[in-house]
PDB file of C-alpha atoms in Angstrom:
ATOM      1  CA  UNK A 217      20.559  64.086 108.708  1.00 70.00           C
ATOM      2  CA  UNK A 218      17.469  61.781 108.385  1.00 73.00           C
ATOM      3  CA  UNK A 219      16.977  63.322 105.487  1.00 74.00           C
ATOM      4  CA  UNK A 220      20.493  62.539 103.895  1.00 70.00           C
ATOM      5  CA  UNK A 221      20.543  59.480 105.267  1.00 71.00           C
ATOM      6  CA  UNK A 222      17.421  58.690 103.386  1.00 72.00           C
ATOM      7  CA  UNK A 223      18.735  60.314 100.189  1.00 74.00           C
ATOM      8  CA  UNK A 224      22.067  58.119 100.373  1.00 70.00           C
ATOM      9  CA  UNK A 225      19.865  54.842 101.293  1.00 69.00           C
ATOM     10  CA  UNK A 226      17.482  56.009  97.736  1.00 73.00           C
ATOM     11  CA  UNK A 227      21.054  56.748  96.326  1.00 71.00           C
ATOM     12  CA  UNK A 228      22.217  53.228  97.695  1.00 78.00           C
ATOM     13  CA  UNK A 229      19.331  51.561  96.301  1.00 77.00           C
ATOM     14  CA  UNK A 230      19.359  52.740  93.059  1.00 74.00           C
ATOM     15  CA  UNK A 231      22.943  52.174  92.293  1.00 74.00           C
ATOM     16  CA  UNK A 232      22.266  48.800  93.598  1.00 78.00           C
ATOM     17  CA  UNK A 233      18.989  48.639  91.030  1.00 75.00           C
ATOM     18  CA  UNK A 234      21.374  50.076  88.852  1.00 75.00           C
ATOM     19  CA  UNK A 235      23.838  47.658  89.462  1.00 75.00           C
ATOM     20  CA  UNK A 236      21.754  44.919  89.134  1.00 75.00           C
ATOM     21  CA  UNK A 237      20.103  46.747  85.853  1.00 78.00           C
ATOM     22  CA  UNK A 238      23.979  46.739  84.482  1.00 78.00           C
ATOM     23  CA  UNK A 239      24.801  43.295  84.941  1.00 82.00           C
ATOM     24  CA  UNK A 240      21.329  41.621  83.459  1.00 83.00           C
ATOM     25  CA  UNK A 241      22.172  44.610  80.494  1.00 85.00           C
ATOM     26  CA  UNK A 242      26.083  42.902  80.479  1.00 83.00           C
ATOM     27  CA  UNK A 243      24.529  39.553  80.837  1.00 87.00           C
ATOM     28  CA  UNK A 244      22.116  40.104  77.781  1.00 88.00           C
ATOM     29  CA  UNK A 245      24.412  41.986  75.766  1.00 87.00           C
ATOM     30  CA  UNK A 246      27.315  39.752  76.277  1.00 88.00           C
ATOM     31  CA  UNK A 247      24.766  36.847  75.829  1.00 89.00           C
ATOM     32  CA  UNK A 248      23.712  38.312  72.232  1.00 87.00           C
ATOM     33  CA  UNK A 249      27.574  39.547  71.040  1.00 90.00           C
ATOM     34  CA  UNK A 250      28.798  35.669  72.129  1.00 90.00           C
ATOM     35  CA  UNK A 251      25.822  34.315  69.936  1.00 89.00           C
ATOM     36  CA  UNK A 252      27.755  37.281  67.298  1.00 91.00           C
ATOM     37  CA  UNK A 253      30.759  35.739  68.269  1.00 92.00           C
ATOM     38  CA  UNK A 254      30.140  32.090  67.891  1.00 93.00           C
ATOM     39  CA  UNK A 255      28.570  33.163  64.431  1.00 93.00           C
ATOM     40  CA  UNK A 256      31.408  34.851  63.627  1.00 94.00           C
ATOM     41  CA  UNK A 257      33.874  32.306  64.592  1.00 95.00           C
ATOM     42  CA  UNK A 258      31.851  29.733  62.746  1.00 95.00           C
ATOM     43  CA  UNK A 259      31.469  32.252  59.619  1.00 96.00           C
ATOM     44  CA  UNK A 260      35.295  33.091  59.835  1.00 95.00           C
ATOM     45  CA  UNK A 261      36.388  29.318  60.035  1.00 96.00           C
ATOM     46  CA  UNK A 262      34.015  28.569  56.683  1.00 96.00           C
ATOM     47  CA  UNK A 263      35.867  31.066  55.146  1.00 97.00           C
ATOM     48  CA  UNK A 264      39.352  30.292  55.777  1.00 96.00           C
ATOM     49  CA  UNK A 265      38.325  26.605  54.617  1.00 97.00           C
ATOM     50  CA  UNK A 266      37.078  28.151  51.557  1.00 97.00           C
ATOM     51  CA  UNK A 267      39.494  30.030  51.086  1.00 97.00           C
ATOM     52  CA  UNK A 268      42.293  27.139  51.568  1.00 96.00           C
ATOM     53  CA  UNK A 269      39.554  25.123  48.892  1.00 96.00           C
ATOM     54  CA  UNK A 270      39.815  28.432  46.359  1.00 97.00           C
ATOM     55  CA  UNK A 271      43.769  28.354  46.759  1.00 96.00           C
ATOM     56  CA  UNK A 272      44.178  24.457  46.066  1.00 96.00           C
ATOM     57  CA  UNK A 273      42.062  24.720  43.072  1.00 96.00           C
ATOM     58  CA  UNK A 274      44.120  27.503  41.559  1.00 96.00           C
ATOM     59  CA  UNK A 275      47.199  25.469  42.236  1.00 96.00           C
ATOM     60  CA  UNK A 276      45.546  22.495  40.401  1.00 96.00           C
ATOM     61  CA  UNK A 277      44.449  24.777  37.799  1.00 96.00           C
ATOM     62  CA  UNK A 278      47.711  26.699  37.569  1.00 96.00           C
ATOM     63  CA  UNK A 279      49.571  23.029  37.335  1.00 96.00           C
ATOM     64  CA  UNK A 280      46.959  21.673  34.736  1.00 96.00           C
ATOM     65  CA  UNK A 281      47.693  25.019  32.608  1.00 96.00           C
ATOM     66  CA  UNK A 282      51.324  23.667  32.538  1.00 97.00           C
ATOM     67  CA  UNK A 283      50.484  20.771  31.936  1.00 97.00           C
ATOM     68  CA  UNK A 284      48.222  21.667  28.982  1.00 97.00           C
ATOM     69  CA  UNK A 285      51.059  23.967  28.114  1.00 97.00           C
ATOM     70  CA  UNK A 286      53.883  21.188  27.880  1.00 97.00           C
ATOM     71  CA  UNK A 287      51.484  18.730  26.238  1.00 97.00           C
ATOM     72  CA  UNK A 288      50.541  21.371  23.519  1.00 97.00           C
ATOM     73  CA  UNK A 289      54.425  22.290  23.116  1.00 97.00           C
ATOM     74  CA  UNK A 290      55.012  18.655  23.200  1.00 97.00           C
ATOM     75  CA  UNK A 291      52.126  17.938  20.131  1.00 97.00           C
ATOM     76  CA  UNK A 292      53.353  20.667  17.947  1.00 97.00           C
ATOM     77  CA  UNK A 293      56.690  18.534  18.150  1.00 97.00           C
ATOM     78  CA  UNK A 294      54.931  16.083  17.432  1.00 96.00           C
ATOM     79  CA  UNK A 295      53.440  17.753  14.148  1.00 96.00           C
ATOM     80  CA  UNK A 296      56.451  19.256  12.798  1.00 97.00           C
ATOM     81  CA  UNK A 297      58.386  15.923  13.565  1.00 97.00           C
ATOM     82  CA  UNK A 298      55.181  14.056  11.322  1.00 97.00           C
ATOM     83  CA  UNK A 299      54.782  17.038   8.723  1.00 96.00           C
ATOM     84  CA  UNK A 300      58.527  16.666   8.140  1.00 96.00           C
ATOM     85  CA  UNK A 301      58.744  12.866   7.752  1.00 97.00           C
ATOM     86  CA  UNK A 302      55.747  12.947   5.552  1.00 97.00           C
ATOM     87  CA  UNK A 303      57.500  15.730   3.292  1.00 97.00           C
ATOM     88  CA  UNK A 304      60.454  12.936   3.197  1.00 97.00           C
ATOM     89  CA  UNK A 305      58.401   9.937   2.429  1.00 97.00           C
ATOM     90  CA  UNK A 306      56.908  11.854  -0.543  1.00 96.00           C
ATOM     91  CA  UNK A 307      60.205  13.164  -1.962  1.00 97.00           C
ATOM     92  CA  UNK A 308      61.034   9.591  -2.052  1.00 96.00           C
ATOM     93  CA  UNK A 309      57.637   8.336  -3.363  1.00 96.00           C
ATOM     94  CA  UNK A 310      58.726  10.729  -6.269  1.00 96.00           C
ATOM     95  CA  UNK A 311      61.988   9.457  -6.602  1.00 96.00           C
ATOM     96  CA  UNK A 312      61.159   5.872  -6.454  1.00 96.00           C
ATOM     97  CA  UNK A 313      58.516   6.953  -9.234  1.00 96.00           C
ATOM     98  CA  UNK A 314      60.610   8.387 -11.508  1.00 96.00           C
ATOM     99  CA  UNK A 315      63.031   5.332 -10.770  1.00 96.00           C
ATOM    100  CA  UNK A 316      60.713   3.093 -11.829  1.00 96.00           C
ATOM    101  CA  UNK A 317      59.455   4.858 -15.176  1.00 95.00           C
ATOM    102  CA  UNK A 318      63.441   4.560 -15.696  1.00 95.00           C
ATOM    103  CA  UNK A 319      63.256   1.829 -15.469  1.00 95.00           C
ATOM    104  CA  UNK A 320      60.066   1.139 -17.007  1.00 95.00           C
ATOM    105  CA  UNK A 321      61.942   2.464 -20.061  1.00 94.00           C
ATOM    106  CA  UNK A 322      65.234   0.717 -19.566  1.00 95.00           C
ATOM    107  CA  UNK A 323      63.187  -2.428 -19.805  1.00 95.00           C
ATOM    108  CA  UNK A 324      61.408  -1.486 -22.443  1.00 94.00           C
ATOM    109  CA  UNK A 325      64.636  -1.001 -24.399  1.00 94.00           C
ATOM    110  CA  UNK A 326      66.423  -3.926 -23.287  1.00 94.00           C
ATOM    111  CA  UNK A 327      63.243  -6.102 -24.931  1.00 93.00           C
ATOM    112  CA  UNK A 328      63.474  -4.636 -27.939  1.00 93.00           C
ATOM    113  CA  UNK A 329      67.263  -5.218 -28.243  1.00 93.00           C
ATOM    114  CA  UNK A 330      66.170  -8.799 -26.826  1.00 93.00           C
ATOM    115  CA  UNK A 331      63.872  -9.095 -29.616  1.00 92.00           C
ATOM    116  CA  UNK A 332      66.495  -7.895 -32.103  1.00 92.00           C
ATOM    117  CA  UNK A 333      68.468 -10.228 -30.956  1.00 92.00           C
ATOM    118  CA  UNK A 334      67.040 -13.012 -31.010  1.00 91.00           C
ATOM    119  CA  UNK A 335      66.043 -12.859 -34.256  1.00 89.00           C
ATOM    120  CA  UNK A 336      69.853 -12.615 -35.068  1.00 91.00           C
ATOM    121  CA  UNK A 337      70.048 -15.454 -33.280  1.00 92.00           C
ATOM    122  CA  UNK A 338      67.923 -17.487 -34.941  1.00 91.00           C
ATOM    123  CA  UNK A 339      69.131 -16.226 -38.412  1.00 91.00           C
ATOM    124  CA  UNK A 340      72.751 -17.097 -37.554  1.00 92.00           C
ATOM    125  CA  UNK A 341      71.344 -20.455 -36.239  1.00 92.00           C
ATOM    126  CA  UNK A 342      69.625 -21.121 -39.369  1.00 92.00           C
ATOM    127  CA  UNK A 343      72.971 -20.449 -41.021  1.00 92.00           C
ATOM    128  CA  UNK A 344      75.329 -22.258 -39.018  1.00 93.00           C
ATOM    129  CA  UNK A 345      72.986 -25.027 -39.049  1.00 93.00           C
ATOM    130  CA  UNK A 346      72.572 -24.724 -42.710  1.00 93.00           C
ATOM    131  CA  UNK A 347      76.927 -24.293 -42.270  1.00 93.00           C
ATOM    132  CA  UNK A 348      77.031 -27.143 -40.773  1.00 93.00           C
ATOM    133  CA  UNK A 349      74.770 -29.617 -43.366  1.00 93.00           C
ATOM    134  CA  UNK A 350      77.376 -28.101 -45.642  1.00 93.00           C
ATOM    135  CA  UNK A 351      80.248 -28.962 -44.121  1.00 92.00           C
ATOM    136  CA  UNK A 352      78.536 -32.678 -43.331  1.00 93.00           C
ATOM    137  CA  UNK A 353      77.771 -32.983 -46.827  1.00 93.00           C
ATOM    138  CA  UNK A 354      81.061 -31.549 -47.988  1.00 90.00           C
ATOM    139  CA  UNK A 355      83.071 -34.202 -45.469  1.00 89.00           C
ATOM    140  CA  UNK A 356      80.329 -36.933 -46.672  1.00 89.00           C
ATOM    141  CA  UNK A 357      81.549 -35.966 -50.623  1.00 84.00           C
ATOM    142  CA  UNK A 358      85.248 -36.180 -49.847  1.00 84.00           C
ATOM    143  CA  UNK A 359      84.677 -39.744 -48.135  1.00 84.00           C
ATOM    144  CA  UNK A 360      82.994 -40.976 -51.235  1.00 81.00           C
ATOM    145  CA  UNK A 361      85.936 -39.281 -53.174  1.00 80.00           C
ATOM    146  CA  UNK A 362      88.744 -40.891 -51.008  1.00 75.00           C
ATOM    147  CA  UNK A 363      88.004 -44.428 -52.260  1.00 69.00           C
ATOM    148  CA  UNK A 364      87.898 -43.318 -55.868  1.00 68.00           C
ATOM    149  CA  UNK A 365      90.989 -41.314 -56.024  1.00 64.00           C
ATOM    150  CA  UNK A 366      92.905 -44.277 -54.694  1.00 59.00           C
TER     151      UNK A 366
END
C-alpha cells in the first residue's frame, strides 16, 4: 500500500509538474501565437487599407479612361466639325476668286467701252459745238439779212 501510495504521490507530483510544465508551455506558446496574432492583425489591417487604396485608384483610373475617352470622342468632333468648315471656307475662297477675275474682266471691258465712248463723246461734242457756231453764225447771217431785205 505504501508502496502505491508512494507511486500515486510520484504520479500526483508529476502531473502536477506536468501541469505546471503545460501551462508555462500554454503561457509561452499562447504568448508567441498572440505576438503572431497581433502581427497578423496588424499585417491583415495594412492590407485591407491597401487594398481599399488599390480599388480607389482603379476607380479614378477607370473614370479618367472615360474621361479621356469622351474628351477624345469629343476632339475628333471637334476636327471633323474644323476640317469641314475649312473645306467650306476654301470652296468659297475659290468662288470669290473666280468672282473677282469676273469681274476683273467685266471691268476691264466696261473701260474699254468707257474709253470708246468717250471718245464718241468728245467727237460728237466737237461737232455739236462746231453745230452750234453754225447755227450762231447762220442766225447771226439772217439778222444782218433781215434789215436788208426790208
Amino acid at each position: 500500500k505504501q508502496e502505491l501510495q508512494a507511486t500515486n504521490f510520484k504520479v500526483k507530483s508529476m502531473r502536477t509538474e506536468m501541469d505546471g510544465l503545460d501551462s508555462l508551455i500554454d503561457e509561452k506558446v499562447n504568448r508567441a501565437v498572440e505576438l503572431l496574432h497581433l502581427r497578423h492583425d496588424e499585417l491583415s489591417q495594412k492590407h485591407f487599407f491597401a487594398n481599399r487604396a488599390l480599388e480607389d485608384q482603379c476607380k479614378a483610373s477607370l473614370e479618367q479612361e472615360k474621361q479621356l475617352d469622351r474628351l477624345s470622342i469629343f476632339q475628333k468632333k471637334l476636327k471633323k466639325q474644323h476640317s469641314e468648315r475649312l473645306q467650306y471656307l476654301q470652296q468659297g475662297a475659290l468662288q470669290l476668286q473666280q468672282l473677282l477675275a469676273e469681274n476683273v474682266d467685266k471691268v476691264g471691258k466696261e473701260a474699254f467701252k468707257l474709253e470708246c465712248t468717250k471718245g464718241m463723246v468728245s467727237r460728237l461734242h466737237s461737232r455739236v459745238d462746231q453745230t452750234l457756231r453754225a447755227q450762231t453764225c447762220f442766225e447771226n447771217w439772217q439778222k444782218d439779212l433781215k434789215p436788208k431785205i426790208q
